[in-house]
Short mmCIF file of C-alpha atoms in Angstrom, two decimals:
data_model
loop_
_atom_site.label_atom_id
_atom_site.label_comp_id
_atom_site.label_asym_id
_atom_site.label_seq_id
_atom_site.Cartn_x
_atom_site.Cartn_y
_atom_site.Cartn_z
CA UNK Q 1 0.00 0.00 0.00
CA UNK Q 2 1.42 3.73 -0.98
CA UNK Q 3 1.84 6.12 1.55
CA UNK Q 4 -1.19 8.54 -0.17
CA UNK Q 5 -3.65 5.17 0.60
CA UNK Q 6 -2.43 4.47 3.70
CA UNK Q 7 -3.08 8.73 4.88
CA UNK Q 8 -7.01 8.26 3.32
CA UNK Q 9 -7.39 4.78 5.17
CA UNK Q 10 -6.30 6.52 7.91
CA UNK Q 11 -8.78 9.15 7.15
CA UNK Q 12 -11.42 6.83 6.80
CA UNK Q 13 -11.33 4.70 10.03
CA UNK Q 14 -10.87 7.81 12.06
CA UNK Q 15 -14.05 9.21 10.27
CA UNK Q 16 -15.68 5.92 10.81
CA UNK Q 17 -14.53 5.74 14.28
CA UNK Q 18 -16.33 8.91 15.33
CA UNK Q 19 -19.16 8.08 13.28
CA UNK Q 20 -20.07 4.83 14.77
CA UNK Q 21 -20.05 6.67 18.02
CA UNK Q 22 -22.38 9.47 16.90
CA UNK Q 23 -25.00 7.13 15.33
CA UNK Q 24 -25.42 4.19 18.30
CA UNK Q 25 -25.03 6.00 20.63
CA UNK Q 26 -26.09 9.47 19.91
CA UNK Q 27 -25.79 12.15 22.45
CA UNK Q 28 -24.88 9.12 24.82
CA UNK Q 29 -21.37 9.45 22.80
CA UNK Q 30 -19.96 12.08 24.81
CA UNK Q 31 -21.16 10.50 28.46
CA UNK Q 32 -19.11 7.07 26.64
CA UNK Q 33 -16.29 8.85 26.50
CA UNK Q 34 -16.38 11.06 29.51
CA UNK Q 35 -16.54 8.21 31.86
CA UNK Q 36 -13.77 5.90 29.63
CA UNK Q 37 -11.13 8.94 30.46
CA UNK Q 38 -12.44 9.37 33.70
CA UNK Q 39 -11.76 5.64 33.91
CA UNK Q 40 -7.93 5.77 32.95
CA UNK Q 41 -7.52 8.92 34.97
CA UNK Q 42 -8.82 6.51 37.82
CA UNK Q 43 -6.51 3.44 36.76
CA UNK Q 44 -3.82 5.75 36.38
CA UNK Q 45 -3.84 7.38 39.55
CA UNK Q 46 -4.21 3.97 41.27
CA UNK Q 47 -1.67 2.33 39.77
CA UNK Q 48 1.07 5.45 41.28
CA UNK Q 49 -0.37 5.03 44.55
CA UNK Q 50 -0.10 1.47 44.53
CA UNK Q 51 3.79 2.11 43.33
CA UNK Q 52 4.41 5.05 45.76
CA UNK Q 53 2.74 3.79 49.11
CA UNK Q 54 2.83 0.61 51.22
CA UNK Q 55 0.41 -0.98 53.67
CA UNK Q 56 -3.36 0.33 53.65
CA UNK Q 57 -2.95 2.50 51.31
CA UNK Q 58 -1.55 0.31 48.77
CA UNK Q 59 -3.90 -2.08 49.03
CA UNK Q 60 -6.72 0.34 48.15
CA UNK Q 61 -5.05 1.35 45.54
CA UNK Q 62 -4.87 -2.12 43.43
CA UNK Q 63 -7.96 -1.81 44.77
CA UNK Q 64 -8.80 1.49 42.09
CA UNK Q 65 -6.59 0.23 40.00
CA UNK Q 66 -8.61 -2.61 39.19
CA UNK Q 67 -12.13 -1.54 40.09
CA UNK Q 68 -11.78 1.14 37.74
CA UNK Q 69 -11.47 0.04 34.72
CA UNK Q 70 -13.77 -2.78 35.68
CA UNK Q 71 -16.52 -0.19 36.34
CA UNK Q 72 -16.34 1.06 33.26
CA UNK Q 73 -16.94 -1.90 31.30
CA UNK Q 74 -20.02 -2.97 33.61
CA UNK Q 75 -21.63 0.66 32.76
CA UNK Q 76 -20.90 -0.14 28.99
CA UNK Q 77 -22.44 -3.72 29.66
CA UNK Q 78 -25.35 -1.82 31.28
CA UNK Q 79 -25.56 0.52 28.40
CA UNK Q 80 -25.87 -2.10 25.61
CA UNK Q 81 -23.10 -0.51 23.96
CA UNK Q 82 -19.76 -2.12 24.65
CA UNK Q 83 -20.07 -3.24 21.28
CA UNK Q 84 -20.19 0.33 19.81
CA UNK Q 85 -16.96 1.64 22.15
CA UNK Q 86 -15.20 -1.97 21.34
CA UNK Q 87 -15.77 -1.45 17.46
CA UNK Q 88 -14.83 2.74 17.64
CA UNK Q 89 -11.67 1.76 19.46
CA UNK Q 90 -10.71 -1.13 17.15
CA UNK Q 91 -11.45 1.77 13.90
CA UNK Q 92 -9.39 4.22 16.02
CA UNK Q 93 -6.24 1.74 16.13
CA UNK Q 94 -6.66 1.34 12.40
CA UNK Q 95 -6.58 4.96 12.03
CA UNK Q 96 -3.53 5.75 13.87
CA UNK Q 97 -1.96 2.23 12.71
CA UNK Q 98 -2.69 3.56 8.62
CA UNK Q 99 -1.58 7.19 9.92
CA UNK Q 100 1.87 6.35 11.24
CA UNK Q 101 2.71 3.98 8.13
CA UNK Q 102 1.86 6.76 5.92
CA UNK Q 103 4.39 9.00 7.85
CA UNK Q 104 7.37 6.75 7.59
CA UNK Q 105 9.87 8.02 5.34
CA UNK Q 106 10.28 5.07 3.31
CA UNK Q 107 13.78 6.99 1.26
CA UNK Q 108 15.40 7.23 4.61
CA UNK Q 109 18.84 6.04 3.65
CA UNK Q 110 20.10 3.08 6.03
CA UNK Q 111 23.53 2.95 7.43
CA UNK Q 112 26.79 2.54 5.26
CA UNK Q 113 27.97 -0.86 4.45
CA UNK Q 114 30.95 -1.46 2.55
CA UNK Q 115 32.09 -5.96 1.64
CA UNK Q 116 34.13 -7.24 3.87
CA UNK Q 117 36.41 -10.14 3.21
CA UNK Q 118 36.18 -13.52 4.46
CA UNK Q 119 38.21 -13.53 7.98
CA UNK Q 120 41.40 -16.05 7.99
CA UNK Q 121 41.43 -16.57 11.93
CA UNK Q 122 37.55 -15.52 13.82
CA UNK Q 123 37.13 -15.98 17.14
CA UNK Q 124 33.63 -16.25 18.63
CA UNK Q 125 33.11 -16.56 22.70
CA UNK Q 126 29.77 -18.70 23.20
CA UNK Q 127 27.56 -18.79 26.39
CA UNK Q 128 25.38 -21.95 26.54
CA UNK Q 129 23.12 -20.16 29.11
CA UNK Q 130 21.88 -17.22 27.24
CA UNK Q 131 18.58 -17.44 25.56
CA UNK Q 132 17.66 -20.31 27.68
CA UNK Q 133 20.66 -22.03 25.78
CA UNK Q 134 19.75 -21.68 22.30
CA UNK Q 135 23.91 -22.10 21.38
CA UNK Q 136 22.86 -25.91 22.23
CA UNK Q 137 19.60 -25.64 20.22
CA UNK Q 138 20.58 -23.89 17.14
CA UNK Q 139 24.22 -26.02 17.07
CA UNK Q 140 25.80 -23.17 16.80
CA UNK Q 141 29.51 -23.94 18.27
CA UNK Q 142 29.58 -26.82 15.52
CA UNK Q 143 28.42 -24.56 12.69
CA UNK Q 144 30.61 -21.92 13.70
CA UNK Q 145 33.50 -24.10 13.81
CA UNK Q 146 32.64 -25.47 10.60
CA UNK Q 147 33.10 -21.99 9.01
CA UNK Q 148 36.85 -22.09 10.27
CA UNK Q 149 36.54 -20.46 13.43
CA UNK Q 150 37.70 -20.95 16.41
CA UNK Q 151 35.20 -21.01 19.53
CA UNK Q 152 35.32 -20.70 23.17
CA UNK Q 153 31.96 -22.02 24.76
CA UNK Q 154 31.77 -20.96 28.66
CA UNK Q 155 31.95 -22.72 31.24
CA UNK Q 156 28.19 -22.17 33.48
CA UNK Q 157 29.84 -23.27 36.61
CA UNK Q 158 32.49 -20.95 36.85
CA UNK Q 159 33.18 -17.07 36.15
CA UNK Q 160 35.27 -16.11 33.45
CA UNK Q 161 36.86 -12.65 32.33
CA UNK Q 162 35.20 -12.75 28.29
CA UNK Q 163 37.71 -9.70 27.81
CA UNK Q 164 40.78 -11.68 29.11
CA UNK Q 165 39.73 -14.25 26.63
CA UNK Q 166 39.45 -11.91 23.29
CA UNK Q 167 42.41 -10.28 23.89
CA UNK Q 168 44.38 -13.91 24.45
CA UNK Q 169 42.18 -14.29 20.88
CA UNK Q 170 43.90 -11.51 19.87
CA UNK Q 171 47.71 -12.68 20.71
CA UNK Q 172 47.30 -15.61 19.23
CA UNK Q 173 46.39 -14.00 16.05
CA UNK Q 174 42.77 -13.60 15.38
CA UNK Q 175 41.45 -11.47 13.21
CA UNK Q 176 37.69 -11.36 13.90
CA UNK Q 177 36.10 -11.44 17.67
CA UNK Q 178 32.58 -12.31 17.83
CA UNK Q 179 29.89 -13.12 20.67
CA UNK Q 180 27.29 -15.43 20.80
CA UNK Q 181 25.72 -14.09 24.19
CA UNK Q 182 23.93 -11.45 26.17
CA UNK Q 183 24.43 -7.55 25.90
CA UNK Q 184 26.21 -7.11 28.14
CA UNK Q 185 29.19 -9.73 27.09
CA UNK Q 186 28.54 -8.36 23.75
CA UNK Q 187 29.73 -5.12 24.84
CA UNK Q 188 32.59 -6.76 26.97
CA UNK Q 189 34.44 -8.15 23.82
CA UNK Q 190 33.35 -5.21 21.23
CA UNK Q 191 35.53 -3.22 23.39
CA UNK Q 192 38.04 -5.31 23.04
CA UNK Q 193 37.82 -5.51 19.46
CA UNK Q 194 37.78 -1.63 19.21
CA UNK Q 195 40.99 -1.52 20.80
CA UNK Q 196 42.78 -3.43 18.34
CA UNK Q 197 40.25 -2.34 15.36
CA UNK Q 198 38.88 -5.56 14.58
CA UNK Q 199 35.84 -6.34 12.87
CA UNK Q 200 32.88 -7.71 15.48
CA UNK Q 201 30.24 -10.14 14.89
CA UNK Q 202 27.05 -10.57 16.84
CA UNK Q 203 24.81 -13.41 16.94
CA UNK Q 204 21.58 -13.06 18.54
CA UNK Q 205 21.55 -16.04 20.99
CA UNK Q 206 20.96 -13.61 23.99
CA UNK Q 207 17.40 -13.14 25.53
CA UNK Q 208 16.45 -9.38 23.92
CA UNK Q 209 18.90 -9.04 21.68
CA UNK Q 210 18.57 -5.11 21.86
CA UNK Q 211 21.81 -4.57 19.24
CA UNK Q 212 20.92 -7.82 17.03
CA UNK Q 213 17.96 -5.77 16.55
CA UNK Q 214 19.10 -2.69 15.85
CA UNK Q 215 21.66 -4.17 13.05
CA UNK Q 216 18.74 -6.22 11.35
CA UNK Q 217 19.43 -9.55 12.40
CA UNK Q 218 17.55 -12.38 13.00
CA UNK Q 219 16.53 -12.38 16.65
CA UNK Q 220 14.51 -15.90 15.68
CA UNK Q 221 17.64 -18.05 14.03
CA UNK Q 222 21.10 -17.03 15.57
CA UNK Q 223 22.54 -19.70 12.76
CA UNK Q 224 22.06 -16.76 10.06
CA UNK Q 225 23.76 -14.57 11.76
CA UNK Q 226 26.96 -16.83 10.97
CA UNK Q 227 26.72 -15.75 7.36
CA UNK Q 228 29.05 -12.58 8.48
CA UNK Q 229 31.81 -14.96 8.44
CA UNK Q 230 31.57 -15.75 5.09
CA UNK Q 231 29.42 -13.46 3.08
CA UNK Q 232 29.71 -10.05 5.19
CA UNK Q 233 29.07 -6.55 5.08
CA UNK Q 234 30.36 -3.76 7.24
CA UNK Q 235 29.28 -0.63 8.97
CA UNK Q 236 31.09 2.01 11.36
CA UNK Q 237 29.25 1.95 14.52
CA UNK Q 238 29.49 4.19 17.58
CA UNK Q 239 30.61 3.37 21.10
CA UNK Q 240 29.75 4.56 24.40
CA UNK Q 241 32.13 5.09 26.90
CA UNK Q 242 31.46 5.39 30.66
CA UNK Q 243 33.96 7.09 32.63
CA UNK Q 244 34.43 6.98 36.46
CA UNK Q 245 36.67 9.10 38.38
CA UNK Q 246 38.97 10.51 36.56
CA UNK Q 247 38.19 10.95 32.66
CA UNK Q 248 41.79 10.34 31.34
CA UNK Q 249 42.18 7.47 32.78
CA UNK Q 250 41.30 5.21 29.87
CA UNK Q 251 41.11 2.07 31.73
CA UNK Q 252 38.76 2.80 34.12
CA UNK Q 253 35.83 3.28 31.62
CA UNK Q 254 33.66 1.16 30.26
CA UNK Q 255 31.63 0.02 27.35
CA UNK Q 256 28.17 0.22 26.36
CA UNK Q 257 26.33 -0.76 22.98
CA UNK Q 258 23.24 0.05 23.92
CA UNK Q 259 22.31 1.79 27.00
CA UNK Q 260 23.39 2.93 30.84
CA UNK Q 261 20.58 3.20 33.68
CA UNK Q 262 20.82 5.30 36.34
CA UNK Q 263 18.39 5.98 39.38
CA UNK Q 264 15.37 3.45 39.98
CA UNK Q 265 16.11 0.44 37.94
CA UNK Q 266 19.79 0.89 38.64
CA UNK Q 267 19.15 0.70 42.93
CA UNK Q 268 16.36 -2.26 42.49
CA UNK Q 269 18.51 -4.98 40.41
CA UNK Q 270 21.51 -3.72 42.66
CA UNK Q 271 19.13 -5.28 45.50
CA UNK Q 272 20.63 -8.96 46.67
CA UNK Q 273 17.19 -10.20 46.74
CA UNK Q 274 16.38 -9.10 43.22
CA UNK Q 275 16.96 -12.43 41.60
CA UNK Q 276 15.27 -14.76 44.14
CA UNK Q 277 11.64 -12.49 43.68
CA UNK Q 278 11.76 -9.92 41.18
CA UNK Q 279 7.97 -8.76 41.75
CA UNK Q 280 8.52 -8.98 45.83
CA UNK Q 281 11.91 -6.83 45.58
CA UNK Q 282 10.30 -3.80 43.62
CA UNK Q 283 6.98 -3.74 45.11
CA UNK Q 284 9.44 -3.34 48.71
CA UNK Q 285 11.79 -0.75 47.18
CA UNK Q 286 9.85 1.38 44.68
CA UNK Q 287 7.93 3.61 47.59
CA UNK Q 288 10.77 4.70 49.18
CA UNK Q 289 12.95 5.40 46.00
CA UNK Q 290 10.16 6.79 43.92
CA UNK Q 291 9.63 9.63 46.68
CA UNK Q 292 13.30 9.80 47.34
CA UNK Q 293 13.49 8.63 50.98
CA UNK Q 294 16.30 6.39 49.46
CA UNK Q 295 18.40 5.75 46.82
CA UNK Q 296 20.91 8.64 45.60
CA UNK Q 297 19.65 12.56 44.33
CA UNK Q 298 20.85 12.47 41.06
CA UNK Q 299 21.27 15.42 38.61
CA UNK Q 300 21.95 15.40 35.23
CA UNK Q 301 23.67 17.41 32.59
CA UNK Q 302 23.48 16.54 28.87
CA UNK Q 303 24.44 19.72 26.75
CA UNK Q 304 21.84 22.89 27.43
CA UNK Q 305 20.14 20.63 29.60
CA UNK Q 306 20.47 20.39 33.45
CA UNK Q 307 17.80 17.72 35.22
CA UNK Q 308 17.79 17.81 38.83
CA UNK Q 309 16.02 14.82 41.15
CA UNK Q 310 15.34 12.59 38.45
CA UNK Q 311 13.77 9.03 39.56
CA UNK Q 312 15.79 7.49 36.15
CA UNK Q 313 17.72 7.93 33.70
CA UNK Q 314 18.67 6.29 30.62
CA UNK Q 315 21.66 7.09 28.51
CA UNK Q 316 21.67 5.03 25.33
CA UNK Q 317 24.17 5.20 22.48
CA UNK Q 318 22.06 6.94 19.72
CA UNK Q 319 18.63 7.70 20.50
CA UNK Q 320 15.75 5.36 20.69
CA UNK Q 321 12.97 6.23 18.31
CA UNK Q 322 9.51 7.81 18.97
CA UNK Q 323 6.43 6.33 18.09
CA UNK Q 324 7.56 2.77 17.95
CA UNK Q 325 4.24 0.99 18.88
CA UNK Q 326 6.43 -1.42 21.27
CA UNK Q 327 8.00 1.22 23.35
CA UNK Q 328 11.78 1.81 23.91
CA UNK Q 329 13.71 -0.56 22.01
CA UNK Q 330 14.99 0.33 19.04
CA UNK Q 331 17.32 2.57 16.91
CA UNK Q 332 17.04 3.79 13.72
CA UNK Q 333 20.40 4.55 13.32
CA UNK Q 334 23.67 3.45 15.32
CA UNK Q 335 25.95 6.34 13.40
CA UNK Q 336 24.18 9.85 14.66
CA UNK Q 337 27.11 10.28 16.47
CA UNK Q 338 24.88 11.64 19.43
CA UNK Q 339 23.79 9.85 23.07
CA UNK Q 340 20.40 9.93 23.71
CA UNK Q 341 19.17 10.93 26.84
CA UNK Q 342 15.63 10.14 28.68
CA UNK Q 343 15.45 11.40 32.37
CA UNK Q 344 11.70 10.44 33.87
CA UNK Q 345 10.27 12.62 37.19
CA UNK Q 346 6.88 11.72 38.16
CA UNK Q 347 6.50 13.34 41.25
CA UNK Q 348 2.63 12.96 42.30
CA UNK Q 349 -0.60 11.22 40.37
CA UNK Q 350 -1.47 13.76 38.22
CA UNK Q 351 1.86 13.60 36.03
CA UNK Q 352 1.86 9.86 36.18
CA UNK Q 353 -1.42 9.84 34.64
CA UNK Q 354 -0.63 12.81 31.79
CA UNK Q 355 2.16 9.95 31.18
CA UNK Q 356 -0.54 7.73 30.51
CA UNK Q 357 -2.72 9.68 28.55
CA UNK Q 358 -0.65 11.41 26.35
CA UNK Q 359 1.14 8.31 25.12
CA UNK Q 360 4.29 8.51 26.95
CA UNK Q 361 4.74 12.16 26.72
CA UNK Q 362 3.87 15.24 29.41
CA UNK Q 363 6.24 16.88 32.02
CA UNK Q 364 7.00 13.90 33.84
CA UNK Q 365 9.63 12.67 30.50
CA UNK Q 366 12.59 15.06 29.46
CA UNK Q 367 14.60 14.39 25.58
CA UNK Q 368 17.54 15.33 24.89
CA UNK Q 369 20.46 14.35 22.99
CA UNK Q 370 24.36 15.41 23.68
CA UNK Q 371 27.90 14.08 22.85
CA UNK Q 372 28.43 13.74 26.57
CA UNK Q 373 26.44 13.56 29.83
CA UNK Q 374 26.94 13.62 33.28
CA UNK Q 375 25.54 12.13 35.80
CA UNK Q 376 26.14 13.35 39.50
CA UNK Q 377 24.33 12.71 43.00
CA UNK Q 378 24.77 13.65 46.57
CA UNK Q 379 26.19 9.85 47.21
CA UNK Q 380 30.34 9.03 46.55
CA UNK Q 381 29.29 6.22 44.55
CA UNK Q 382 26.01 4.96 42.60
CA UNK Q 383 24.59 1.73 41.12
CA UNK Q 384 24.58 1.71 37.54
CA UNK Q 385 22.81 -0.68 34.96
CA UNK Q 386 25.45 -1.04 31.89
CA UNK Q 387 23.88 -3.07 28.90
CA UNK Q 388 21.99 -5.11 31.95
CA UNK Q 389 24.97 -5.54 33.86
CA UNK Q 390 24.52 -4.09 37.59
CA UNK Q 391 27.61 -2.05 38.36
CA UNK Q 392 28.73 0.59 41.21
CA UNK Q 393 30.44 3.29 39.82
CA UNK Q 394 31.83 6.55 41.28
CA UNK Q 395 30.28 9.99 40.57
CA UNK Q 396 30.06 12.11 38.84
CA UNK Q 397 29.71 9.43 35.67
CA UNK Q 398 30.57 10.63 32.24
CA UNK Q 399 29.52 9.14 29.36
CA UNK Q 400 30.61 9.79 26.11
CA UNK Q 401 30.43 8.42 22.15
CA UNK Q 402 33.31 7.91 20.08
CA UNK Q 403 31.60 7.79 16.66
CA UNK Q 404 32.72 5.68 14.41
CA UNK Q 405 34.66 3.12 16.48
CA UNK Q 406 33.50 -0.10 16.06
CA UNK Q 407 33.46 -2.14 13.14
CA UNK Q 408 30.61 -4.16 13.13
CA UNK Q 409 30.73 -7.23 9.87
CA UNK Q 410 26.89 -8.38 9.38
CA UNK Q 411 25.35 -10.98 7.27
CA UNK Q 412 24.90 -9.21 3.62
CA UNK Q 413 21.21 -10.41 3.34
CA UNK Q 414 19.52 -9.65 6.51
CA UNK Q 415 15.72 -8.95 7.50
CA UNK Q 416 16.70 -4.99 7.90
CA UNK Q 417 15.84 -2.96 10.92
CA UNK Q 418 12.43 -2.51 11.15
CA UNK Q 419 11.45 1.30 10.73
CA UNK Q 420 9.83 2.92 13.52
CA UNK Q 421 6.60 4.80 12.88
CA UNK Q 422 6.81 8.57 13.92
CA UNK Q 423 4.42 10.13 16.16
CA UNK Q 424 0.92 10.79 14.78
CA UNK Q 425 0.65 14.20 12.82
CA UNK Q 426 -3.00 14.42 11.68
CA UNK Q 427 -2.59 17.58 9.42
CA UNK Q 428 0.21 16.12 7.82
CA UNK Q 429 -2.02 12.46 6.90
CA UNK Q 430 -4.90 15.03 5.57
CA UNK Q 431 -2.27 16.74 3.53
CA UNK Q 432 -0.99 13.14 2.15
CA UNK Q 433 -4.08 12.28 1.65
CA UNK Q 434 -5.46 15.06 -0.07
CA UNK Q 435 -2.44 15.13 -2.61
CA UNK Q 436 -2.46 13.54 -5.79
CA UNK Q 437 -0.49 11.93 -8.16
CA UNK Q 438 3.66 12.32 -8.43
CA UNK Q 439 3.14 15.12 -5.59
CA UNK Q 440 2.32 13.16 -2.97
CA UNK Q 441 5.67 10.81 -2.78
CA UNK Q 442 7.35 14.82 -2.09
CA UNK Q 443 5.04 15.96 0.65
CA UNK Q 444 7.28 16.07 3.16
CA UNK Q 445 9.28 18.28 1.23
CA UNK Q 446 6.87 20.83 1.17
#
């Protein structure tokens, strides 16, 4: 489907969308969808209190949290016209669904790729435990070693330093260093490879596979992502750096690929009894750091921008899109050259619930994007979620993007990353919409 038919179909289910409301339900339509905000006002509001407060308090707030939306659907029910709200809202998502495709700049060039040739001597460092062990499934040790390289597969029941091993790679005379593992022992061995400006290879055998994703691999076969060995292509990706202490000292800083946490998620997985009940552990700790009765005062500086007291903060290396229907999670580019910066401060129910309502957006989120940030707080030292790896790091914490710096060697035929869908313009669908012919693939020009 073009663009132009994608703006009127977007058109159309909007128009329909209103219209079904107008006809069944008549004057009714407004009172539908007075008490359906008033009902996510309600859920909203719950759900902070139930985050923010413990004991009584909490418990009557699942309590809204729950009832609320609940009571809506009953009046609905009671109405006869659940049908006519479940239909407008199904139109609706069509709407903005069509309206978003038709905004996606489909000439958007990708990232450069230049051939690479076939590596003499690659290296790959395995984990059999990541993915719920889908090196075992997928045979990929055996395949890789097929394809001449060499491969390290860890050892569960013991620690091992994954840098210590690609740089021994490295003395010995490899030419390639690749991971088939998490994120974060991804990012342990691309640094690593930037130091000695090797090519890197990822294969997505990790749980989320955040930077598999953003390259355009295949998240559902690891085994394809193999192909770089042989039939490659690569791009110039950035790095972030985090630096501790003193900023010149180059060994004290560390790598990420995809993104640093600071603040709540950072103090909760820093908790001992984090892995033994997840749910338990943040339910216990989120009051008190939410309303910062514990847990470090951070403030951050990224550029023009100074953030004081904010409950979290993500730095990632290049920004995360907007308007990507599954939330945070993926990059259109890995080259910008920029950090992207998201620093979240609810601080009552009334900003967590303009969160809610306007999609993700109000006063309680602050953008920004900078070649460096700093992050400070009123503690010597603060926890600090690299590329899911819980660290403790001294402040202030610098982090910084050498563009550029690693050399990343993918498959050449690859599923391609996904393009996000921007944020919903509705003057800008009716102007697609309404142009014709040639004119309409330059519209955003205009």
């Amino acid at each position: 489907m073009s663009r132009r038919w994608a703006a009127r179909l977007a058109l159309a289910a909007g128009t329909a969308a209103i219209a079904v409301l107008v006809v069944f339900a008549g004057l009714g339509s407004l009172v539908l969808m007075g008490v359906g905000w008033a009902g996510l006002v309600l859920t909203a509001a719950g759900g902070w209190w139930l985050l923010t407060h413990t004991g009584w308090i909490r418990a009557l707030a699942a309590l809204l949290a729950v009832a609320a939306p609940l009571g809506v659907l009953i009046l609905y029910t009671a109405a006869g016209l659940l049908w006519v709200v479940l239909v407008s809202l199904a139109l609706w998502a069509l709407a903005v669904s069509a309206g978003r495709a038709a905004l996606v700049d489909d000439t958007r060039p990708g990232m450069p790729e230049r051939s690479a040739g076939r590596a003499q001597r690659p290296f790959l460092i395995m984990n059999p435990r990541s993915g719920g062990g889908k090196v075992e499934k997928f045979h990929l040790a055996q395949r890789a070693r097929a394809l001449g390289a060499e491969v390290v597969v860890l050892d569960p029941a013991r620690r091992q330093d994954v840098a210590e091993l690609a740089r021994k790679a490295v003395r010995d005379g490899a030419d390639l260093l690749g991971v088939a593992g998490g994120d974060g022992t991804q990012a342990l061995v691309a640094g690593v490879a930037v130091e000695h400006g090797l090519p890197f290879v990822v294969v997505s055998a990790g749980t989320r596979n955040h930077f598999a994703m953003d390259l355009g691999l295949d998240r559902q076969d690891p085994s394809t992502c193999l192909e770089a060995l042989t039939d490659g292509v690569e791009l110039r990706i950035d790095v972030g750096y985090l630096h501790a202490g003193d900023p010149a000292d180059r060994s004290a800083r560390r790598v990420f690929l995809n993104n640093a946490s600071f603040g709540v998620y950072a103090e909760v997985v820093q908790s001992p009894a984090y892995r033994d009940d997840k749910a338990r552990t943040i339910l216990e700790m989120l009051p008190d750091l939410l309303t910062h009765h514990s847990g470090a005062r951070l403030t951050v500086r990224a550029g023009a921008l100074t953030k004081d007291g904010p409950q979290a903060v993500l730095v990632s290396n290049n920004p995360y899109e907007r308007g990507d229907s599954a939330g945070l999670g993926r990059r259109g580019r890995l080259d910008s050259g920029e950090l992207g910066v998201l620093c979240v401060g609810v601080a009552n129910a009334a900003e967590a619930t303009e969160l809610l309502l306007r999609g993700g957006q109000g006063r309680g989120l602050t953008e920004a994007t900078a070649r460096e940030v700093v992050v400070d707080a009123d503690a010597p030292v603060i926890p600090v979620g690299v590329d899911g790896e819980a660290l403790t790091l001294a402040t202030p914490v610098r982090c910084r993007l050498e563009p550029g710096a690693l050399r990343v060697r993918v498959p050449r035929h690859r599923s391609g990353v996904p393009r996000a869908a921007p944020p919903m313009d509705w003057r800008r669908v009716r102007r697609l919409a309404l142009t014709m012919g040639r004119t309409a693939a330059g519209i955003e020009a205009a």
